[in-house]
XYZ file of N, CA and C in Angstrom:
630
model
N -76.476 91.171 25.792
C -77.813 90.697 26.122
C -78.664 91.927 26.122
N -78.378 92.890 26.899
C -79.141 94.222 27.036
C -79.401 94.804 25.738
N -78.209 95.067 24.818
C -78.441 95.565 23.608
C -79.423 94.867 22.783
N -79.491 93.550 22.680
C -80.317 92.547 21.905
C -81.802 92.879 22.366
N -82.079 93.050 23.816
C -83.392 93.314 24.080
C -83.841 94.756 23.822
N -82.886 95.724 23.855
C -83.262 96.959 23.299
C -83.753 97.078 21.918
N -82.947 96.309 21.126
C -83.025 96.398 19.660
C -84.350 95.541 19.285
N -84.797 94.635 20.023
C -86.057 93.939 19.615
C -87.189 94.122 20.490
N -86.974 95.162 21.487
C -88.071 95.507 22.445
C -89.629 95.518 21.881
N -89.593 96.238 20.749
C -90.886 96.302 20.085
C -91.471 94.880 19.844
N -90.759 93.870 19.290
C -91.289 92.706 18.951
C -91.499 91.692 20.366
N -90.728 92.158 21.411
C -90.945 91.335 22.676
C -92.005 91.848 23.392
N -92.746 92.998 22.960
C -93.792 93.388 23.891
C -95.144 92.870 23.260
N -95.599 91.873 24.116
C -96.808 91.287 23.641
C -98.044 91.881 24.148
N -99.215 91.365 23.794
C -100.546 91.851 24.503
C -100.772 91.509 25.761
N -100.104 90.483 26.201
C -100.140 90.048 27.759
C -99.202 90.834 28.484
N -98.137 91.335 28.022
C -97.169 92.285 28.846
C -97.845 93.694 28.798
N -98.635 94.111 27.705
C -99.300 95.343 27.632
C -100.220 95.306 28.971
N -100.914 94.467 29.235
C -101.872 94.196 30.126
C -101.370 94.224 31.526
N -100.245 93.720 31.673
C -99.297 93.664 32.897
C -98.810 95.093 33.278
N -98.324 95.827 32.230
C -98.051 97.256 32.621
C -99.085 98.172 32.830
N -100.381 97.783 32.335
C -101.544 98.618 32.600
C -102.008 98.103 34.078
N -101.888 96.852 34.397
C -102.195 96.512 35.914
C -101.272 97.059 36.743
N -100.042 97.117 36.466
C -99.186 97.773 37.397
C -99.547 99.215 37.640
N -99.871 99.864 36.621
C -99.994 101.466 36.657
C -101.400 101.501 37.445
N -102.238 100.567 37.198
C -103.618 100.590 37.912
C -103.529 100.565 39.341
N -102.637 99.715 39.796
C -102.701 99.667 41.159
C -102.326 100.995 41.828
N -101.464 101.722 41.165
C -100.871 103.024 41.602
C -102.033 104.211 41.264
N -102.404 104.206 40.034
C -103.124 105.289 39.594
C -104.271 104.742 38.711
N -105.344 104.188 39.465
C -106.425 103.401 38.806
C -106.994 104.438 37.892
N -107.383 105.614 38.345
C -108.216 106.651 37.589
C -107.383 106.895 36.020
N -106.069 106.952 36.099
C -105.340 107.043 34.952
C -105.567 106.187 33.784
N -105.767 104.925 34.319
C -106.053 103.776 33.407
C -107.437 103.636 33.051
N -108.480 103.785 33.996
C -110.006 103.610 33.726
C -110.439 104.722 32.900
N -109.843 105.793 32.980
C -110.302 107.089 32.077
C -109.950 106.813 30.738
N -109.141 105.828 30.331
C -108.411 105.880 28.995
C -108.913 104.380 28.294
N -108.678 103.310 28.997
C -108.752 101.969 28.519
C -109.842 101.348 29.103
N -110.649 100.893 28.669
C -110.716 100.396 27.052
C -111.655 101.425 26.296
N -112.216 102.525 26.929
C -113.357 103.136 26.247
C -112.714 104.214 25.156
N -111.637 104.841 25.540
C -110.955 105.621 24.372
C -109.899 104.943 23.667
N -109.164 104.105 24.316
C -108.017 103.380 23.526
C -108.080 102.000 23.988
N -108.068 101.184 23.015
C -108.154 99.621 23.406
C -106.763 99.132 23.652
N -106.682 98.061 24.343
C -105.309 97.357 24.679
C -104.496 97.175 23.418
N -105.054 96.728 22.613
C -104.271 96.535 21.291
C -103.726 97.756 20.617
N -104.529 98.826 20.664
C -104.020 100.063 20.149
C -102.776 100.726 20.868
N -103.101 100.507 22.291
C -101.909 101.039 23.138
C -100.619 100.288 22.722
N -100.901 98.707 22.651
C -99.692 98.057 22.509
C -98.982 98.331 21.284
N -99.782 98.896 19.973
C -99.074 99.116 18.803
C -98.301 100.562 18.903
N -98.819 101.518 19.834
C -98.303 102.769 20.168
C -96.988 102.503 20.740
N -97.029 101.675 21.915
C -95.813 101.351 22.708
C -94.831 100.562 21.976
N -95.325 99.845 20.764
C -94.341 99.159 19.948
C -93.623 100.065 18.913
N -94.342 101.102 18.524
C -93.753 102.263 17.730
C -92.754 102.848 18.406
N -93.022 103.224 19.688
C -92.024 104.045 20.443
C -90.758 103.108 20.775
N -91.076 101.847 20.999
C -89.893 101.055 21.446
C -89.002 100.709 20.179
N -89.669 100.810 18.966
C -88.771 100.521 17.773
C -87.833 101.587 17.531
N -88.038 102.760 18.133
C -86.940 103.769 18.027
C -86.355 104.138 19.360
N -86.542 103.135 20.072
C -85.741 103.059 21.313
C -86.185 104.260 22.521
N -87.466 104.614 22.279
C -88.033 105.643 23.276
C -88.605 104.781 24.395
N -88.040 105.009 25.802
C -88.567 104.346 26.898
C -90.007 104.558 27.209
N -90.502 103.526 27.571
C -92.086 103.645 27.825
C -92.363 103.445 29.454
N -91.298 103.838 30.159
C -91.518 103.694 31.604
C -92.670 104.759 32.131
N -92.658 105.956 31.504
C -93.729 106.868 31.891
C -94.841 106.631 31.148
N -95.599 105.519 31.565
C -96.685 104.889 31.027
C -97.928 105.808 31.237
N -97.938 106.565 32.367
C -98.961 107.529 32.859
C -99.095 108.721 31.717
N -98.018 109.235 31.437
C -97.963 110.380 30.445
C -98.239 109.933 29.083
N -97.842 108.812 28.659
C -98.372 108.219 27.488
C -99.862 107.984 27.417
N -100.437 107.460 28.389
C -101.816 107.173 28.444
C -102.623 108.557 28.418
N -102.056 109.523 29.137
C -102.772 110.744 29.394
C -102.828 111.435 27.891
N -101.844 111.338 27.296
C -101.723 111.928 25.942
C -102.587 111.169 24.879
N -102.665 109.831 24.878
C -103.580 109.154 23.977
C -104.998 109.501 24.397
N -105.207 109.785 25.760
C -106.610 109.916 26.092
C -107.071 111.232 25.751
N -106.180 112.066 25.600
C -106.496 113.516 25.040
C -106.742 113.554 23.489
N -105.949 112.904 22.681
C -105.839 112.781 21.304
C -106.797 111.747 20.653
N -106.808 110.700 21.295
C -107.547 109.515 20.592
C -109.014 109.847 20.268
N -109.566 110.789 20.894
C -111.055 111.129 20.773
C -111.067 112.042 19.312
N -109.870 112.323 18.858
C -109.856 113.154 17.720
C -109.443 112.555 16.353
N -108.387 111.477 16.728
C -107.970 110.613 15.644
C -107.807 109.311 16.162
N -108.002 108.294 15.265
C -107.706 106.896 15.655
C -106.284 106.483 14.765
N -105.651 107.441 14.122
C -104.517 107.050 13.318
C -103.489 106.794 14.386
N -103.060 105.741 14.594
C -102.107 105.199 15.341
C -100.612 105.881 15.220
N -100.163 106.019 14.086
C -98.956 106.691 13.665
C -99.055 108.172 14.202
N -100.230 108.847 14.020
C -100.403 110.368 14.552
C -100.257 110.153 16.085
N -101.066 109.297 16.771
C -100.837 109.193 18.021
C -99.647 108.975 18.657
N -98.877 108.213 18.024
C -97.544 107.925 18.251
C -96.691 109.235 18.440
N -96.776 110.005 17.276
C -96.144 111.064 17.353
C -96.565 112.148 18.565
N -97.807 112.204 18.815
C -98.135 113.010 19.943
C -97.590 112.434 21.347
N -97.524 111.064 21.383
C -96.943 110.497 22.635
C -95.264 110.983 22.596
N -94.646 110.730 21.419
C -93.263 111.328 21.487
C -93.205 112.641 21.941
N -93.997 113.553 21.428
C -93.910 115.005 21.901
C -94.124 115.092 23.395
N -94.931 114.346 23.884
C -95.214 114.286 25.458
C -94.033 113.825 26.167
N -93.200 112.899 25.419
C -91.943 112.363 26.107
C -90.587 113.079 25.495
N -90.824 114.301 25.279
C -89.814 115.144 24.416
C -88.350 115.153 25.409
N -88.855 115.388 26.515
C -87.673 115.624 27.575
C -86.779 114.473 27.864
N -87.541 113.277 27.947
C -86.906 112.060 28.000
C -86.091 111.816 26.484
N -86.659 111.998 25.451
C -86.082 111.822 24.192
C -84.781 112.501 24.055
N -84.754 113.980 24.377
C -83.610 114.687 24.593
C -82.556 114.154 25.365
N -83.012 113.803 26.639
C -82.008 113.099 27.397
C -81.251 111.826 26.843
N -81.775 111.292 25.862
C -81.138 110.015 25.352
C -79.847 110.594 24.385
N -79.955 111.718 23.790
C -78.952 112.119 22.865
C -78.137 113.229 22.996
N -78.483 114.050 24.261
C -77.438 115.217 24.641
C -76.392 114.746 25.334
N -75.280 115.626 25.192
C -74.069 115.391 25.819
C -74.088 116.059 27.224
N -72.965 115.987 28.056
C -72.896 116.457 29.276
C -72.980 118.235 29.273
N -73.014 118.720 28.099
C -73.201 120.164 28.126
C -74.678 120.490 27.579
N -75.572 119.505 27.498
C -76.829 119.534 27.021
C -77.007 120.028 25.630
N -75.944 119.428 24.793
C -75.956 119.747 23.298
C -76.450 118.422 22.511
N -77.329 118.531 21.545
C -77.580 117.524 20.643
C -77.305 117.961 19.306
N -76.536 117.058 18.755
C -75.858 117.129 17.436
C -76.706 116.609 16.285
N -77.076 117.467 15.349
C -77.925 116.932 14.366
C -77.591 117.480 12.898
N -78.154 116.788 12.067
C -78.220 117.371 10.616
C -79.545 117.658 10.147
N -79.770 118.599 9.293
C -81.160 118.866 9.058
C -81.409 118.579 7.513
N -82.681 118.723 7.192
C -82.811 118.537 5.565
C -83.235 119.889 5.126
N -82.851 120.219 3.931
C -83.017 121.465 3.318
C -84.579 121.521 3.015
N -85.224 122.732 2.856
C -86.653 123.008 2.549
C -87.014 122.325 1.441
N -86.379 122.032 0.368
C -86.735 121.348 -0.825
C -86.918 119.879 -0.458
N -85.953 119.246 0.261
C -86.099 117.910 0.621
C -87.458 117.642 1.446
N -87.563 118.633 2.522
C -88.663 118.464 3.276
C -90.036 118.600 2.510
N -90.052 119.502 1.673
C -91.378 119.765 0.761
C -91.642 118.540 -0.160
N -90.583 117.852 -0.477
C -90.424 116.537 -1.397
C -91.320 115.562 -0.646
N -90.802 115.382 0.431
C -91.241 114.122 1.354
C -93.020 114.679 1.495
N -93.074 115.774 2.038
C -94.338 116.257 2.519
C -95.379 116.180 1.441
N -95.015 116.412 0.025
C -95.892 116.544 -1.093
C -96.297 114.899 -1.417
N -95.423 114.144 -0.876
C -95.721 112.616 -1.433
C -96.325 111.742 -0.216
N -96.807 112.420 0.690
C -97.498 111.739 1.850
C -98.964 111.573 1.425
N -99.570 110.314 1.038
C -100.975 110.217 0.684
C -101.655 109.592 1.829
N -102.944 109.769 1.928
C -103.996 109.539 2.929
C -105.093 108.972 2.439
N -105.608 107.825 2.837
C -106.864 107.327 2.549
C -107.432 106.619 3.793
N -108.584 105.840 3.514
C -109.503 105.365 4.786
C -108.639 104.301 5.707
N -107.554 103.798 4.982
C -106.722 102.846 5.856
C -105.522 103.387 6.319
N -105.349 104.855 6.151
C -104.210 105.428 7.002
C -103.368 106.186 5.810
N -102.042 106.379 6.186
C -101.281 107.197 5.289
C -100.042 106.434 4.796
N -99.471 106.815 3.748
C -98.287 106.172 3.145
C -97.616 107.200 2.324
N -96.278 106.770 1.967
C -95.256 107.712 1.365
C -95.522 107.192 -0.054
N -95.641 107.966 -1.097
C -95.587 107.591 -2.564
C -94.385 107.983 -3.529
N -93.523 108.219 -2.815
C -92.150 108.667 -3.447
C -91.773 107.652 -4.217
N -91.402 107.929 -5.490
C -90.975 106.891 -6.524
C -89.695 106.189 -5.817
N -89.399 104.697 -6.011
C -88.316 104.139 -5.331
C -86.877 104.733 -5.773
N -86.742 105.133 -7.072
C -85.368 105.841 -7.337
C -85.201 106.931 -6.612
N -86.161 107.862 -6.269
C -86.104 109.029 -5.749
C -85.715 108.838 -4.161
N -86.559 107.721 -3.574
C -86.283 107.350 -2.198
C -84.818 107.067 -1.941
N -84.405 106.231 -2.963
C -82.967 105.729 -2.965
C -81.992 106.900 -2.953
N -82.143 107.889 -3.946
C -81.193 108.871 -3.913
C -81.274 109.834 -2.691
N -82.453 110.109 -2.222
C -82.685 110.813 -0.815
C -82.057 110.110 0.175
N -82.222 108.860 0.442
C -81.575 108.165 1.630
C -80.048 108.213 1.326
N -79.457 108.165 0.186
C -78.019 108.092 -0.029
C -77.631 109.394 0.398
N -78.391 110.548 0.093
C -77.919 111.834 0.296
C -77.938 112.133 1.998
N -78.804 111.394 2.590
C -78.858 111.584 4.057
C -77.779 110.879 4.749
N -77.652 109.511 4.078
C -76.523 108.746 4.661
C -75.129 109.436 4.578
N -74.977 110.104 3.372
C -73.672 110.735 3.092
C -73.372 111.893 3.965
N -74.452 112.616 4.336
C -74.345 113.789 5.210
C -74.100 113.299 6.657
N -74.749 112.172 7.083
C -74.481 111.815 8.533
C -73.004 111.210 8.611
N -72.630 110.598 7.563
C -71.209 110.005 7.769
C -70.264 111.251 7.519
N -70.525 112.187 6.956
C -69.652 113.413 6.969
C -69.660 114.295 8.263
N -70.597 114.138 8.831
C -70.868 114.880 10.224
C -70.220 114.039 11.422
N -70.298 112.854 11.324
C -69.872 112.033 12.564
C -68.581 112.394 13.048
N -67.336 112.698 12.058
C -66.211 113.097 12.875
C -66.118 114.333 13.751
N -67.217 115.132 13.288
C -67.161 116.430 14.120
C -67.948 116.334 15.365
N -68.544 115.089 15.588
C -69.487 115.033 16.581
C -69.027 114.393 18.071
N -67.653 114.226 17.837
C -66.843 114.013 19.365
C -67.482 112.620 19.863
N -67.893 111.729 19.075
C -68.406 110.407 19.620
C -69.798 110.414 19.877
N -70.539 111.583 19.829
C -71.998 111.627 20.092
C -72.665 111.170 19.017
N -73.878 110.731 19.374
C -74.847 110.412 18.236
C -75.392 111.391 17.507
N -75.252 111.363 16.170
C -75.726 112.560 15.237
C -77.075 112.051 14.852
N -78.243 112.792 15.003
C -79.585 112.815 14.823
C -79.744 113.593 13.762
N -80.864 113.094 13.090
C -81.697 113.801 11.993
C -82.846 114.773 12.655
N -82.603 116.055 12.340
C -83.814 116.853 12.831
C -84.774 117.444 11.635
N -85.985 117.123 11.815
C -87.044 117.214 10.744
C -88.229 117.924 11.373
N -89.013 118.589 10.536
C -90.402 119.103 10.926
C -91.322 118.007 11.421
N -92.181 118.265 12.311
C -92.922 117.290 12.953
C -93.681 116.301 11.978
N -94.284 117.170 10.874
C -95.234 116.630 9.763
C -94.506 115.426 8.894
N -93.119 115.392 8.943
C -92.383 114.370 8.092
C -91.427 113.625 8.984
N -91.421 113.703 10.240
C -90.382 113.077 11.231
C -90.436 111.627 10.756
N -91.811 111.197 11.049
C -91.986 109.773 10.967
C -91.616 109.151 9.732
N -91.707 109.803 8.628
C -91.473 109.381 7.214
C -90.003 109.303 6.958
N -89.274 110.352 7.466
C -87.929 110.503 7.381
C -87.219 109.144 7.972
N -87.945 108.712 9.226
C -87.431 107.773 9.925
C -87.636 106.270 9.157
N -88.731 106.118 8.604
C -89.073 105.064 7.832
C -88.395 104.917 6.597
N -87.871 105.979 5.904
C -86.982 105.934 4.887
C -85.738 105.371 5.161
N -85.006 105.906 6.255
C -83.699 105.674 6.551
C -83.511 104.353 7.142
N -84.618 103.836 7.860
C -84.417 102.852 8.937
C -83.638 101.539 8.199
N -83.787 101.166 7.013
C -83.136 99.972 6.530
C -81.566 100.230 6.392
N -81.381 101.632 6.241
C -79.823 101.887 5.845
C -79.148 102.460 7.124
N -79.844 103.134 7.867
C -79.387 103.774 9.075
C -80.247 103.376 10.221
N -80.268 102.230 10.574
C -81.345 101.681 11.732
C -81.001 102.328 13.156
N -79.780 102.812 13.421
C -79.670 103.321 14.455
C -79.449 105.054 14.623
N -79.740 105.461 13.586
C -79.796 107.045 13.689
C -81.078 107.539 13.886
N -81.221 108.169 15.040
C -82.518 108.845 15.525
C -83.077 110.009 14.684
N -84.223 110.202 14.394
C -84.859 111.217 13.799
C -85.718 111.811 14.829
N -85.251 113.258 15.110
C -86.130 114.023 15.877
C -87.020 114.961 15.300
N -88.057 115.422 15.957
C -88.848 116.645 15.392
C -88.424 117.957 16.231
N -88.514 118.943 15.452
C -88.358 120.285 16.201
C -89.159 120.315 17.222
N -90.170 120.002 17.411
C -91.014 120.199 18.682
C -90.553 119.226 19.694
N -89.595 118.334 19.469
C -89.089 117.393 20.576
C -87.871 118.038 21.087
N -87.457 119.173 20.761
C -86.475 119.830 21.466
C -86.718 120.624 22.507
N -86.585 120.361 23.807
C -87.103 121.112 24.907
C -86.236 122.345 25.249
N -86.648 123.085 26.167
C -86.048 124.146 26.788
C -84.794 123.609 27.478
N -83.633 124.411 27.258
C -82.453 124.077 27.935
C -81.477 122.893 27.197
N -82.116 122.608 26.042
C -81.438 121.808 25.122
C -80.801 122.662 23.835
N -79.483 122.640 23.768
C -79.027 123.506 22.666
C -78.495 122.537 21.297
N -78.993 122.875 20.126
C -78.813 122.108 19.035
C -77.699 122.645 18.187
N -76.728 121.603 17.932
C -75.652 122.024 17.014
C -75.707 121.353 15.614
N -75.772 122.116 14.783
C -75.882 121.543 13.352
C -74.823 121.251 12.803
N -74.564 120.059 12.229
C -73.423 119.479 11.773
C -73.566 119.470 10.283
N -74.621 119.862 9.697
C -74.724 120.025 8.033
C -76.141 119.788 7.676
N -76.506 120.213 6.561
C -77.749 120.215 5.823
C -77.621 119.094 4.605
N -78.744 118.324 4.560
C -78.925 117.517 3.573
C -79.610 118.190 2.550
N -78.985 118.485 1.402
C -79.370 119.148 -0.083
C -79.678 118.074 -0.860
N -80.909 118.081 -1.379
C -81.305 117.172 -2.341
C -82.038 117.956 -3.430
N -81.535 117.659 -4.605
C -82.313 118.260 -5.935
C -83.140 117.202 -6.527
N -84.377 117.330 -6.632
C -85.134 116.481 -7.321
C -85.209 116.592 -8.840
N -85.050 115.429 -9.390
C -85.289 115.390 -10.853
C -83.771 115.008 -11.639
């Protein structure tokens, strides 16, 4: 039951529950809420950021830090995807705790620079937000290359989760690409690896476009 709740936590977080989380925080730290909601961040916007975090199983218990981060950055951008990435960065230590072993090692595979550049070059932005314009065939080949590298890395991980490590600019897009095929594989950004955490690379995804 707990696993099911974790898996669908983003869908279970309603507007009403978001209000309850805010009310609970406001009883302890009223200024932390009043300074941000609703003048800088609307409740609906906060709900969507929290849902995005939960979709990747990032705990939202530290609502104070999330609100503080949104309060700082929402005056510069209203793009909720970008705000979610800032919130992740603020929760980097929590994220590392989720995937490190008892020796503080996180096991990862990385993308080669050509694969990263390919994704970055196909991120398009318009007035409604951003989207990835990679042709479907290229997407499928890239995802297959990532899946193969993850599967090859797993025997050497000693039972630990193997994450994908990518640059902050494309982390979200890599996650969206692999979600249908590798729903439980976390994608971390380089700036989410905090001091004291060692990264062990178990391989590189080499992808030749064309």
